[in-house]
Short mmCIF file of C-alpha atoms in Angstrom, two decimals:
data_model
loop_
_atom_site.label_atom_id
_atom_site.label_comp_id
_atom_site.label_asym_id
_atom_site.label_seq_id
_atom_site.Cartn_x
_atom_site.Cartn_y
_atom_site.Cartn_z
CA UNK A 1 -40.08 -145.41 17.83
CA UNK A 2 -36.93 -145.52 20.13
CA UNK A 3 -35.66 -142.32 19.69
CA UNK A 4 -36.84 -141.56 23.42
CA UNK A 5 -35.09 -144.72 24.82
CA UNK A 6 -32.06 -142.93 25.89
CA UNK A 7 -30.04 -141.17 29.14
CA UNK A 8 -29.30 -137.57 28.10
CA UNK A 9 -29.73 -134.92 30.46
CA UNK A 10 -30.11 -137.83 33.31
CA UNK A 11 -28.70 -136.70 36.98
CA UNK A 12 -25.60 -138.99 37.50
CA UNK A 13 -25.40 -137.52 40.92
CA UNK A 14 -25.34 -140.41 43.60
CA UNK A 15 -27.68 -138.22 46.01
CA UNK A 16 -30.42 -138.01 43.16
CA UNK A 17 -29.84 -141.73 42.33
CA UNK A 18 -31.21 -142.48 45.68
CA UNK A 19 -33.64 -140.22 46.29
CA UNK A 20 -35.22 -141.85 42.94
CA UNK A 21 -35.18 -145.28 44.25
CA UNK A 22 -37.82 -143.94 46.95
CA UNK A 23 -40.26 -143.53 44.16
CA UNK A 24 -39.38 -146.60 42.42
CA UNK A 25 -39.44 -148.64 45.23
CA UNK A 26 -43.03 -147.19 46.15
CA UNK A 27 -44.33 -148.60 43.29
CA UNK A 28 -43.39 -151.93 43.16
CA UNK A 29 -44.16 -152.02 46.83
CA UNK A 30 -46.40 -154.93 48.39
CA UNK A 31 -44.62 -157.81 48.56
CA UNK A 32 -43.51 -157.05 51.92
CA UNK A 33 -47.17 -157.06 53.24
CA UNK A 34 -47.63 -161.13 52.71
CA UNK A 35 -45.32 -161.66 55.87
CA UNK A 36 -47.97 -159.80 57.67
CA UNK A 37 -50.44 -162.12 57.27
CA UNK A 38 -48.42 -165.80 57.18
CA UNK A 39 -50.78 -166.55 60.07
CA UNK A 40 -53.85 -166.70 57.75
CA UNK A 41 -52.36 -168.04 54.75
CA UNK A 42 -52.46 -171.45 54.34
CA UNK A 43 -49.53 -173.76 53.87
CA UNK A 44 -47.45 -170.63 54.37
CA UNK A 45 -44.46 -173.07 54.00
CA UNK A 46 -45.01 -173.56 50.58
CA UNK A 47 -47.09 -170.73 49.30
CA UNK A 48 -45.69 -167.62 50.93
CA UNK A 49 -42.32 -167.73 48.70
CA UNK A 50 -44.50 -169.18 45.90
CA UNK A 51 -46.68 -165.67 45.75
CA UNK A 52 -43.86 -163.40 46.58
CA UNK A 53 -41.99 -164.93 43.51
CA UNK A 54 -45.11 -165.06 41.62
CA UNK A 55 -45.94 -161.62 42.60
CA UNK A 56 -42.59 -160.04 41.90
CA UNK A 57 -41.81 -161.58 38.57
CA UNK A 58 -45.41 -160.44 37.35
CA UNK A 59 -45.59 -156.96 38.63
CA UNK A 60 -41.33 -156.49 37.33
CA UNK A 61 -42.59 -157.72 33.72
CA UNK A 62 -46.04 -155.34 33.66
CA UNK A 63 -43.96 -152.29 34.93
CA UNK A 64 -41.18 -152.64 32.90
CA UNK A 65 -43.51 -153.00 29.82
CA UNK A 66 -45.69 -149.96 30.88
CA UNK A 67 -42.52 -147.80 30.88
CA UNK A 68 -41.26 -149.21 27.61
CA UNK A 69 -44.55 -148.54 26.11
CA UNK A 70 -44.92 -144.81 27.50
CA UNK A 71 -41.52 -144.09 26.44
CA UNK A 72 -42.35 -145.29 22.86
CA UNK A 73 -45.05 -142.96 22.64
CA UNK A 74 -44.56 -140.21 24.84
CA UNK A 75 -40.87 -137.72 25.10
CA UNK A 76 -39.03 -137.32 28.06
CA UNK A 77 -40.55 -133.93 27.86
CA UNK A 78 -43.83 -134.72 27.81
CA UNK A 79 -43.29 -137.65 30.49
CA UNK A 80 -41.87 -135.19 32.71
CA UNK A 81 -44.80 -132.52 32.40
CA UNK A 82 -47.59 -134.55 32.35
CA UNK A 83 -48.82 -135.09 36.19
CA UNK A 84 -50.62 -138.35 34.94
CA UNK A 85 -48.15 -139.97 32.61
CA UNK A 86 -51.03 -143.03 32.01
CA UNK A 87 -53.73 -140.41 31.07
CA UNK A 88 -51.68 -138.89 28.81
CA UNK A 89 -50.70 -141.78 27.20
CA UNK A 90 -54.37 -142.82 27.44
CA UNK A 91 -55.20 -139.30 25.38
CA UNK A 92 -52.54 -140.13 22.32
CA UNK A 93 -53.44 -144.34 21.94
CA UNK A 94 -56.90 -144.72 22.72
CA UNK A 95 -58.67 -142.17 21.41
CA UNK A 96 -62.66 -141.89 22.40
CA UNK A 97 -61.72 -144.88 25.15
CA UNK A 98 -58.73 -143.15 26.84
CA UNK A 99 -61.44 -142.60 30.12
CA UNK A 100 -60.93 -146.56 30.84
CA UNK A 101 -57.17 -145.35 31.55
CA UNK A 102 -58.01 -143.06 34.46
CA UNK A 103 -60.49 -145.54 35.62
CA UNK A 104 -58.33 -149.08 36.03
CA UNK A 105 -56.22 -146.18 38.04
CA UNK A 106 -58.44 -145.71 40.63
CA UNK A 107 -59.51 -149.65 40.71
CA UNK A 108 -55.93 -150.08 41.04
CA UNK A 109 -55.36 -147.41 43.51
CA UNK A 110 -58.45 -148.70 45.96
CA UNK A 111 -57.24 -152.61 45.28
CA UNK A 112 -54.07 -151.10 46.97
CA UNK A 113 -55.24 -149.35 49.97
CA UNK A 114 -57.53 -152.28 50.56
CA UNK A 115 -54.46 -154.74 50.64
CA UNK A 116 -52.31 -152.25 53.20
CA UNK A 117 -54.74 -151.75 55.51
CA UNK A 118 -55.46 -155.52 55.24
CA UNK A 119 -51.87 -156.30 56.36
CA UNK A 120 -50.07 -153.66 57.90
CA UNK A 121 -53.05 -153.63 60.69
CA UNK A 122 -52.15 -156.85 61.10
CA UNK A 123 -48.72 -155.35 62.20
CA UNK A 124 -50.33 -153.50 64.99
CA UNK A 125 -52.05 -156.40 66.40
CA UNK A 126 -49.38 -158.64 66.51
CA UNK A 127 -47.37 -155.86 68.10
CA UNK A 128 -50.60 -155.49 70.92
CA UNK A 129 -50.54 -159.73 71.42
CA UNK A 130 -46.80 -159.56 72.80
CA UNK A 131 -47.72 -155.83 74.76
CA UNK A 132 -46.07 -153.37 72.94
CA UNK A 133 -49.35 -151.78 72.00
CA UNK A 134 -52.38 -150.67 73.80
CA UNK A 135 -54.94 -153.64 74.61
CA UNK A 136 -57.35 -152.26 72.52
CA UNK A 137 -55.46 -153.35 69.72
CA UNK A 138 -55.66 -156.81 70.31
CA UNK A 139 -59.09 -157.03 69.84
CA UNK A 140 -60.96 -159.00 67.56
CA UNK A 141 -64.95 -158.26 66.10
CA UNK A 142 -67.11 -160.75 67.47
CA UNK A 143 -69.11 -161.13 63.85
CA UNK A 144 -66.56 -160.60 61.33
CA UNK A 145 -63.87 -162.04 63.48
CA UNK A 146 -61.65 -159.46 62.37
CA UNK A 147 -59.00 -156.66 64.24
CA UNK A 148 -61.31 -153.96 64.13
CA UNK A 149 -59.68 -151.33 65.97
CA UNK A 150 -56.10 -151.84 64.36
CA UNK A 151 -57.98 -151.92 60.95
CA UNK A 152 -59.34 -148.44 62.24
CA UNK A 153 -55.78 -146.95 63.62
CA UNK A 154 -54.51 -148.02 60.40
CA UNK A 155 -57.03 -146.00 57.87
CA UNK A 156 -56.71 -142.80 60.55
CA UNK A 157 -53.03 -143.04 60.10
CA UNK A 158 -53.22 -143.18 56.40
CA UNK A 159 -55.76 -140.42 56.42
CA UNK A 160 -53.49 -137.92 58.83
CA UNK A 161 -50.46 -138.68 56.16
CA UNK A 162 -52.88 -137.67 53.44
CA UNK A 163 -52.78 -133.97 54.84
CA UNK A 164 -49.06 -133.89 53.29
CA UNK A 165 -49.94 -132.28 49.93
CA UNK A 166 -46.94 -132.62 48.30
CA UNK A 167 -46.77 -136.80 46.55
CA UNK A 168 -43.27 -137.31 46.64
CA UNK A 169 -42.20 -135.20 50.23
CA UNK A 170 -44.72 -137.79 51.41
CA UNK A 171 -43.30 -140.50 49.36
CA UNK A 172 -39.86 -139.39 50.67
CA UNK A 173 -40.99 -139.33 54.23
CA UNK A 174 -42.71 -142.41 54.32
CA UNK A 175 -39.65 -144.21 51.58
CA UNK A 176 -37.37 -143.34 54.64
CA UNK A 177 -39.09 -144.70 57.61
CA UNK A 178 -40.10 -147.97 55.68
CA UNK A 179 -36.91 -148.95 54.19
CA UNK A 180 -34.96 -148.36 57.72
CA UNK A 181 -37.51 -150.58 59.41
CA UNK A 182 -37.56 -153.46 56.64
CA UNK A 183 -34.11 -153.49 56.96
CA UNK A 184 -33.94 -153.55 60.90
CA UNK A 185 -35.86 -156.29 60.46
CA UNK A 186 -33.82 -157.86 57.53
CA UNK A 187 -30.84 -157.61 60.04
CA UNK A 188 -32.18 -160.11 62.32
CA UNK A 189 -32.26 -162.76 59.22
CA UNK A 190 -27.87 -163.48 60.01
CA UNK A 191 -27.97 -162.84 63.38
CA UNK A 192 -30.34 -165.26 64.16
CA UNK A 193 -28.59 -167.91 61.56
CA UNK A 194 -25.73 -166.64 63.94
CA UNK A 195 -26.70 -166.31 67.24
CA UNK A 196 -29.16 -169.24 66.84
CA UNK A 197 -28.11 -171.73 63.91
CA UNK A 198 -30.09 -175.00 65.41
CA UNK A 199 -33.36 -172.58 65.44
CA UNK A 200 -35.95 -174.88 63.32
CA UNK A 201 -36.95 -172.65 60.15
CA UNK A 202 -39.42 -174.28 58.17
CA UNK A 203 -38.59 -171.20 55.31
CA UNK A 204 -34.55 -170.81 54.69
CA UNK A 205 -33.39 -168.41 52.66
CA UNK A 206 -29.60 -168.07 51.78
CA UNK A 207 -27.76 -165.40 53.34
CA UNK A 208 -26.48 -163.66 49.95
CA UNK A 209 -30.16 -162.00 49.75
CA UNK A 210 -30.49 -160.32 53.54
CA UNK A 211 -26.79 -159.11 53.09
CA UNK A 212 -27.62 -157.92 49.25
CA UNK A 213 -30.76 -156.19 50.74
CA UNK A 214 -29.01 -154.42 53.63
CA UNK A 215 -26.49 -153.00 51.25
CA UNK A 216 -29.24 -151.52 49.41
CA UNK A 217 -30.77 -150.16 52.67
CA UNK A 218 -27.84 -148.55 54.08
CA UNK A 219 -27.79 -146.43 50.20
CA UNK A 220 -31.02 -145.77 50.16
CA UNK A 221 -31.36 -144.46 53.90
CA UNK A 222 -27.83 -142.78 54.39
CA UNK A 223 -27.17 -140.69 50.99
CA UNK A 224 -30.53 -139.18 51.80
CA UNK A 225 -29.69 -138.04 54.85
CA UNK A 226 -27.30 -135.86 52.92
CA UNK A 227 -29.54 -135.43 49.85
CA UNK A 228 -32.55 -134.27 51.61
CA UNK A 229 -32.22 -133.99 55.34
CA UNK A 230 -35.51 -132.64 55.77
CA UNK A 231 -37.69 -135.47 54.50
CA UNK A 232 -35.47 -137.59 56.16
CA UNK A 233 -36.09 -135.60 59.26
CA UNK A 234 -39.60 -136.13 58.84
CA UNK A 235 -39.36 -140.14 58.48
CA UNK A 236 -37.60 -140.12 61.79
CA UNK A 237 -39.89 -138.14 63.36
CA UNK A 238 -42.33 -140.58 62.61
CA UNK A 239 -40.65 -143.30 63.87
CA UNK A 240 -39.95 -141.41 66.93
CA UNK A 241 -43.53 -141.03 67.11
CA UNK A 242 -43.79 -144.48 68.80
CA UNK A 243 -41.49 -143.51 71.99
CA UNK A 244 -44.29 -141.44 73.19
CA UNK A 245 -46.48 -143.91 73.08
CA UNK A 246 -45.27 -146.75 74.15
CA UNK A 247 -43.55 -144.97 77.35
CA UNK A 248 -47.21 -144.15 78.63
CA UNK A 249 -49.19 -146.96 77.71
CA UNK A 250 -47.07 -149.85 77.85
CA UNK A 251 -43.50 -148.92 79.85
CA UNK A 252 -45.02 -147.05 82.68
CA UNK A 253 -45.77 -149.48 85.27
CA UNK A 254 -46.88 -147.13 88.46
CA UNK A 255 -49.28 -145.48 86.68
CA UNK A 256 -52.02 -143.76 88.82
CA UNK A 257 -55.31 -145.03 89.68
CA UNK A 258 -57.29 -142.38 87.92
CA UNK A 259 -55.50 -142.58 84.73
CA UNK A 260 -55.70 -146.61 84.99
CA UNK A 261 -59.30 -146.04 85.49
CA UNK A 262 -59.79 -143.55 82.33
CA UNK A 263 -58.01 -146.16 80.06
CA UNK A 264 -60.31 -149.11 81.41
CA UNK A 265 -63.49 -146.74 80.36
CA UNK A 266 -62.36 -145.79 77.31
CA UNK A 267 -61.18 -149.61 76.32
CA UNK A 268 -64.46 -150.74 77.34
CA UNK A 269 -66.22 -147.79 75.62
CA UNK A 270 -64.35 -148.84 72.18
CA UNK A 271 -65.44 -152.52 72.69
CA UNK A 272 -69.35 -151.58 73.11
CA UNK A 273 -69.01 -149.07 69.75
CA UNK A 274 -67.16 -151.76 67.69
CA UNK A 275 -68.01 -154.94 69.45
CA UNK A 276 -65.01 -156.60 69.79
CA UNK A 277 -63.72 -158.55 72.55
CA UNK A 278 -59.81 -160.04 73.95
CA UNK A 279 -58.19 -163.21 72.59
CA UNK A 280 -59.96 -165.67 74.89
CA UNK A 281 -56.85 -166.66 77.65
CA UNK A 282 -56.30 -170.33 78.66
CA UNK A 283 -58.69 -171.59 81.69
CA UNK A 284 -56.45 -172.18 84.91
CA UNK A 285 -56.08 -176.01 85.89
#
């Protein structure tokens, strides 16, 4: 049946166009993550661009076959008023074993919360290591040899986003704030090759892809703006978020001696309660 494989009644609309990337981009989002952790991957040389290709090329080919095979079965209608477009599907195919649907969902979901807060608090304590962060965050569980306490900030983070009720104003927030900060980050990719061209990099990747990527950032970040300057609003605010932050704990230098003292209780309160303890520093010869 491919009477449903077709564009009518699609928004042409350049503003929608982007503001639909946001969700698309959600999903196949992840392969970002594996540069968090390059310093626990071994061989990262040869096996980081080895999973991210793997990775991509798998999850493209799944996706695109999952959509094929909803739109096969299922309308536009029905894809469009059905808040969980899997079940549904699940309900017309499978019959008596359409539950299996809504549970490899939630397997799936959990497998992908596991894997964020796996990496991204890896973000916050490398961001602790070179000071940008409060020292908490650069501490490491004694048993499990682990960064508790960025793990932690991480899932509390997640958990105060959760309070958003709406998926995709959230998706839309969050789309926003990501996508400009992957592609701050892409940025530095030619103007290190510029600024820096006898830098040794053990991982080169040709200059066609960063300057592909940033065109795709500056569409899906600006036209928003426009589209839906709200959300967007939001996903600066959260960025902004940071200023605040890293102003008190890390910028201001004459703090007072109370205030020094209140941090030093509470950093050594969090390392009794979690039992973690500082990256062990070099002894003095």
């Amino acid at each position: 049946n491919t009477a449903n494989f077709t564009f009518d009644n699609t928004k042409t609309e350049v503003t929608s166009l982007a503001l639909s990337f946001y969700s698309g981009l959600f999903a196949y989002n992840g392969w970002n993550y594996l540069n968090f952790i390059i310093e626990e991957l071994k061989d990262p040389v040869k096996n980081l661009p080895r999973a991210i290709a793997i990775s991509c090329t798998l999850v493209t080919v799944v996706y695109v076959f999952t959509n094929v095979s909803f739109y096969t079965i299922l309308s536009p209608e029905e894809v469009l008023g059905s808040e969980a477009v899997a079940v549904t599907f699940a309900d017309r195919v499978f019959g008596m074993f359409a539950w299996t649907i809504p549970v490899f969902v939630a397997l799936s979901t959990f497998g992908a919360v596991n894997g964020i807060l796996l990496t991204s608090s890896r973000l916050f304590y490398a961001g602790a290591c070179e000071g940008q962060m409060p020292e908490i965050l650069t501490m490491i569980q004694i048993q499990r040899l682990t960064p508790t306490p960025a793990v932690l900030i991480m899932a509390l983070l997640s958990m105060l986003y959760l309070t958003v009720s709406d998926i995709f104003a959230l998706i839309n927030y969050v789309g926003f704030a990501t996508w400009l900060s992957i592609g701050a980050a892409v940025l530095c990719l030619p103007w290190l090759r510029w600024k820096q061209p006898k830098l040794n990099r053990p991982i080169r990747v040709n200059l066609i892809f960063p300057i592909l990527y940033l065109i795709a950032t500056v569409f899906v970040t600006v036209v928003p703006m426009i589209a839906s300057p709200v959300e967007t609003g939001y996903g600066c605010l959260m960025i902004l978020s940071s200023i605040p932050v890293y102003f008190i704990f890390i910028a201001w230098r004459n703090k007072p001696k109370w205030f020094n003292r209140s941090m030093v209780g509470v950093t050594r309160f969090l390392q009794k309660m979690l039992m973690v303890v500082g990256k062990t520093k070099p002894a003095q010869v």
